[in-house]
PDB file of C-alpha atoms and ligand atoms in Angstrom:
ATOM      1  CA  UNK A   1     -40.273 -61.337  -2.455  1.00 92.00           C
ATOM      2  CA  UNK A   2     -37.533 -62.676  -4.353  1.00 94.00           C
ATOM      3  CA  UNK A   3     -35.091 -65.275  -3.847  1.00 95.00           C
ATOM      4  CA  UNK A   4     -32.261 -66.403  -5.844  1.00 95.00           C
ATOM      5  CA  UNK A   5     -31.275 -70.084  -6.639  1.00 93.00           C
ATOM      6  CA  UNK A   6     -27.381 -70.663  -6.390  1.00 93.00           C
ATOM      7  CA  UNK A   7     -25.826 -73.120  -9.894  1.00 89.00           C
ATOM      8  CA  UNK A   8     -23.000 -73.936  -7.491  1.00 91.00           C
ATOM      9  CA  UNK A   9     -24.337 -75.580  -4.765  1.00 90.00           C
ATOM     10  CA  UNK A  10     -28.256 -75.431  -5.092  1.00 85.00           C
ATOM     11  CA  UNK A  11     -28.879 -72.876  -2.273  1.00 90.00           C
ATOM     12  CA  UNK A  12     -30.605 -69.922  -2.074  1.00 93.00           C
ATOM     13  CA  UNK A  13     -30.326 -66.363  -1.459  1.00 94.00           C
ATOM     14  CA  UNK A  14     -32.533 -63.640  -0.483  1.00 93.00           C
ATOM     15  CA  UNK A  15     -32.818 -60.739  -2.637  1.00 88.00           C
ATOM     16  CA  UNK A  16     -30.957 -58.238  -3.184  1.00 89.00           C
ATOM     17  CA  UNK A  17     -27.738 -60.048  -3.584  1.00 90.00           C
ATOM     18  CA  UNK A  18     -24.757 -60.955  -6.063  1.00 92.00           C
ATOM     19  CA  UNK A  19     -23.515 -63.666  -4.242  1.00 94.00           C
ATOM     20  CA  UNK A  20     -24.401 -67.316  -2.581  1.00 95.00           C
ATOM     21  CA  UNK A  21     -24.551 -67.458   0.951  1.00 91.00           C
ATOM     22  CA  UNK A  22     -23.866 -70.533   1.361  1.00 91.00           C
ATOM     23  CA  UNK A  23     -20.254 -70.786  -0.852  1.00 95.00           C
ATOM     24  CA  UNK A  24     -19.860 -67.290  -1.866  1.00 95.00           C
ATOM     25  CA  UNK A  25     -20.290 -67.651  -5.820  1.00 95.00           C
ATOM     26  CA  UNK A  26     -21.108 -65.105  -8.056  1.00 94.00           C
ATOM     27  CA  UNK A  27     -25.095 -65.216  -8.901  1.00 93.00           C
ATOM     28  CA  UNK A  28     -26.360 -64.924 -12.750  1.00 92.00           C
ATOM     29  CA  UNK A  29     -28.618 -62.383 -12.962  1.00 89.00           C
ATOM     30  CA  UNK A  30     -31.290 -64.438 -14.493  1.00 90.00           C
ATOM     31  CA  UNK A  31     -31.741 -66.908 -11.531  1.00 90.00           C
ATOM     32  CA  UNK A  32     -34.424 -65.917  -9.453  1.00 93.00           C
ATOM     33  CA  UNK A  33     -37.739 -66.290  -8.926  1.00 93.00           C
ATOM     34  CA  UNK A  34     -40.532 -64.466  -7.080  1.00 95.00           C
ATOM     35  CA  UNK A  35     -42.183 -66.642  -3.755  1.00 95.00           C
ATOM     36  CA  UNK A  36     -44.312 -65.946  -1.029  1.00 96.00           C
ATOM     37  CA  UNK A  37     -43.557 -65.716   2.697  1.00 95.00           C
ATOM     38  CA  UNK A  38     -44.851 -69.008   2.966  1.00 96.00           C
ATOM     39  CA  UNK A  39     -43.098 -70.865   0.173  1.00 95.00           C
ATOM     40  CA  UNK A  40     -39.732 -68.964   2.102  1.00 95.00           C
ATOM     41  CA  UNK A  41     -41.101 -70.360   5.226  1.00 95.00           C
ATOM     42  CA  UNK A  42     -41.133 -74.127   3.625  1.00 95.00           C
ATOM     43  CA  UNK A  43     -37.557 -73.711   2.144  1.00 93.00           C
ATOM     44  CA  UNK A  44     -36.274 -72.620   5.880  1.00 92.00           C
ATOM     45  CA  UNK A  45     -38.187 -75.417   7.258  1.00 94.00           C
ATOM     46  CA  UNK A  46     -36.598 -78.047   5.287  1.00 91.00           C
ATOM     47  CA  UNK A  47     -32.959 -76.273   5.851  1.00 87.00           C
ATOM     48  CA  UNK A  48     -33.500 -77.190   9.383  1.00 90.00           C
ATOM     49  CA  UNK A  49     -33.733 -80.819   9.035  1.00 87.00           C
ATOM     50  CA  UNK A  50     -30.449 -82.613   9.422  1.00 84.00           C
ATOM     51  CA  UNK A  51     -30.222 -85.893   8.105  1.00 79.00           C
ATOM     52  CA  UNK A  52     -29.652 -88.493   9.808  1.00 80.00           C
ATOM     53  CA  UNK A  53     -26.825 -91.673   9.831  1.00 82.00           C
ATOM     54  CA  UNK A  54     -27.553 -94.623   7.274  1.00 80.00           C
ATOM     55  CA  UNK A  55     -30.450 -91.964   6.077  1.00 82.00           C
ATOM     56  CA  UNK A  56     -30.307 -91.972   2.124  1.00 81.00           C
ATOM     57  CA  UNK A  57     -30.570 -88.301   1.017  1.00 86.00           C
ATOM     58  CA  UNK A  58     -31.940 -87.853  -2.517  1.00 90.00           C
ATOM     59  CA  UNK A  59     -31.168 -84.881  -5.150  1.00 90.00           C
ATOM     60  CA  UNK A  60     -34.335 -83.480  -7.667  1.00 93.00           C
ATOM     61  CA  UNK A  61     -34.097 -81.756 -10.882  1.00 94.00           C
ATOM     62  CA  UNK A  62     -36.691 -81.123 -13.083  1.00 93.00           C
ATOM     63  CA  UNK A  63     -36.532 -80.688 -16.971  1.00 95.00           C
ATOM     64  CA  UNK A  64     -38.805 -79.202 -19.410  1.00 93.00           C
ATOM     65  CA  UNK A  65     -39.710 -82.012 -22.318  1.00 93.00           C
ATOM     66  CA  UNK A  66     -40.991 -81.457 -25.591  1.00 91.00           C
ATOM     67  CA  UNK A  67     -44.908 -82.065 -26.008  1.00 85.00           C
ATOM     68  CA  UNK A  68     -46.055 -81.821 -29.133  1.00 84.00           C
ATOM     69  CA  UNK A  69     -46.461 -85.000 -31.587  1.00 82.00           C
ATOM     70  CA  UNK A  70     -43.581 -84.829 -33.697  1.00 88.00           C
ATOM     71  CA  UNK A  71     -41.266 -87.235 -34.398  1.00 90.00           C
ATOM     72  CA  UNK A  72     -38.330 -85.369 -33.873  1.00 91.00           C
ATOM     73  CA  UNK A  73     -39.480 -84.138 -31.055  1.00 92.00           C
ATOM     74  CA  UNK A  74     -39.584 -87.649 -29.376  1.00 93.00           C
ATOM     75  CA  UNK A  75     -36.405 -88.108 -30.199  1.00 95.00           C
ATOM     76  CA  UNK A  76     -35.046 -85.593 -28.373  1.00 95.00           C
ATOM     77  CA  UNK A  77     -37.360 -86.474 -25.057  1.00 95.00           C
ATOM     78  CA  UNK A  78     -35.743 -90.315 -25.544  1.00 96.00           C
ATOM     79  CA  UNK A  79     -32.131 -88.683 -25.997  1.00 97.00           C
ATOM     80  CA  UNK A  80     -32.656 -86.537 -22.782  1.00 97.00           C
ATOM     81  CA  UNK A  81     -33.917 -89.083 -20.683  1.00 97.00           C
ATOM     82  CA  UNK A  82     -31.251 -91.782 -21.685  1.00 97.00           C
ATOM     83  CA  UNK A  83     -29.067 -88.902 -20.774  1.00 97.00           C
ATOM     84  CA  UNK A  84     -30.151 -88.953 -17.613  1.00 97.00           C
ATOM     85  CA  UNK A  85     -30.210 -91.945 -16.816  1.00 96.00           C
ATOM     86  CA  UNK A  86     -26.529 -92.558 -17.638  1.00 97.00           C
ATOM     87  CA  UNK A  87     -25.957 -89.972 -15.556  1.00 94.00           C
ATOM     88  CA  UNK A  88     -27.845 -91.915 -12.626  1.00 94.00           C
ATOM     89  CA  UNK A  89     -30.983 -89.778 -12.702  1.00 96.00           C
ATOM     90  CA  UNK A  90     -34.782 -91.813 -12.230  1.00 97.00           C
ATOM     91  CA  UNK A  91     -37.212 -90.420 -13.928  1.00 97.00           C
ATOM     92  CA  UNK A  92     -39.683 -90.491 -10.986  1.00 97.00           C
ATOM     93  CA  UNK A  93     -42.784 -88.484 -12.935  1.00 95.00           C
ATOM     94  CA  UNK A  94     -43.877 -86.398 -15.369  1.00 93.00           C
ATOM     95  CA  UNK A  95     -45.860 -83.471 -14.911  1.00 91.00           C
ATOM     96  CA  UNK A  96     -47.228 -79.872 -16.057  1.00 87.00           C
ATOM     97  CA  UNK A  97     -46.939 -76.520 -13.829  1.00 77.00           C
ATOM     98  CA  UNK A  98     -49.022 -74.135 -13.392  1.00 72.00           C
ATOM     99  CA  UNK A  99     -51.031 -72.154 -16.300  1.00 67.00           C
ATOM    100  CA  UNK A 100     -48.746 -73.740 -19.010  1.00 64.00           C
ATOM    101  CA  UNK A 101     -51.136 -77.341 -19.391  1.00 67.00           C
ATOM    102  CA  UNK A 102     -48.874 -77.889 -22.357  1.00 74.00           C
ATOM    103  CA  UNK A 103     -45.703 -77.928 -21.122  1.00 84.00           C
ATOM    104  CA  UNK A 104     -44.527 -81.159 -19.824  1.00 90.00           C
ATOM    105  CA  UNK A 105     -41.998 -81.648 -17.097  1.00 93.00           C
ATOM    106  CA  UNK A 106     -39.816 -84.431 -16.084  1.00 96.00           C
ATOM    107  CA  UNK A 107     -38.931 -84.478 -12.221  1.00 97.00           C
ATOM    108  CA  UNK A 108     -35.740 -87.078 -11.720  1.00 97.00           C
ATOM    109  CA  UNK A 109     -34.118 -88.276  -8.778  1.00 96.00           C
ATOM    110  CA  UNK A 110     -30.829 -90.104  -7.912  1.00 93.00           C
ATOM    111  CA  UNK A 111     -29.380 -90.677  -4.342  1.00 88.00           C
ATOM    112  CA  UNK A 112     -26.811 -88.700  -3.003  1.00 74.00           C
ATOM    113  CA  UNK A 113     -24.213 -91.235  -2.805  1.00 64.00           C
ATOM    114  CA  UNK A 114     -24.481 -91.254  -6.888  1.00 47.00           C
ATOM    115  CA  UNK A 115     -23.082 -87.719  -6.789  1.00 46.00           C
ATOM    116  CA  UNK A 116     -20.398 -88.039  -5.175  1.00 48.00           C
ATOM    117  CA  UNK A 117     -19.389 -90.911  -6.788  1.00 48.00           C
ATOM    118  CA  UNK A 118     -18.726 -89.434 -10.246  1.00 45.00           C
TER     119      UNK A 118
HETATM  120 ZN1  LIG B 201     -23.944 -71.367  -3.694  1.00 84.37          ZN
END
């Protein structure tokens, strides 16, 4: 099935829709991606959790970094991870998905409480 991911407020929505959910904006046509029942049955289980008082919440994104050799391509790793991490973002690992062994990800965190502030 398909689901699609919300740029607004990070939700999702089951297929076939043009609008979030969850706050109603409109939904680019490019953002979905295909799961199965289980991975829907993970995302429903963690939308039942409620967190609690004095419980920090955290906020992910991942970002695809350059991997080949080349200087300039370092350079523009080091200018997108200073970027994020004036923006309050911890680089908490890097890693590759799936069939692409070549392609390098960086999953960041920051706390919730970061987010609201700015
Ligand atoms: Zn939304």
């Amino acid at each position: 099935m398909k689901i699609f991911f919300c740029p607004e407020c990070g939700g999702y929505t089951l297929w076939p829709s043009e609008v979030c959910d969850e706050c109603l904006a409109k939904l680019p046509a490019d953002s979905w991606v295909e799961i199965t029942e289980e991975e829907l049955q993970q995302l429903e289980y963690i939308d039942e959790f409620e967190p609690g008082e004095n419980i920090p919440t955290w906020e992910y994104e991942v970002l695809k970094l350059k991997s080949d050799s080349l200087e300039s391509s370092r350079e523009y790793n080091k200018t997108l991870l200073n970027g994020m991490g004036e923006k309050g973002w911890e680089l908490v690992r890097i890693t590759s998905m799936g069939d692409s062994k070549s392609d390098n990800f960086g999953v960041f965190k920051r706390s919730w409480s970061d987010k609201v502030e700015d």
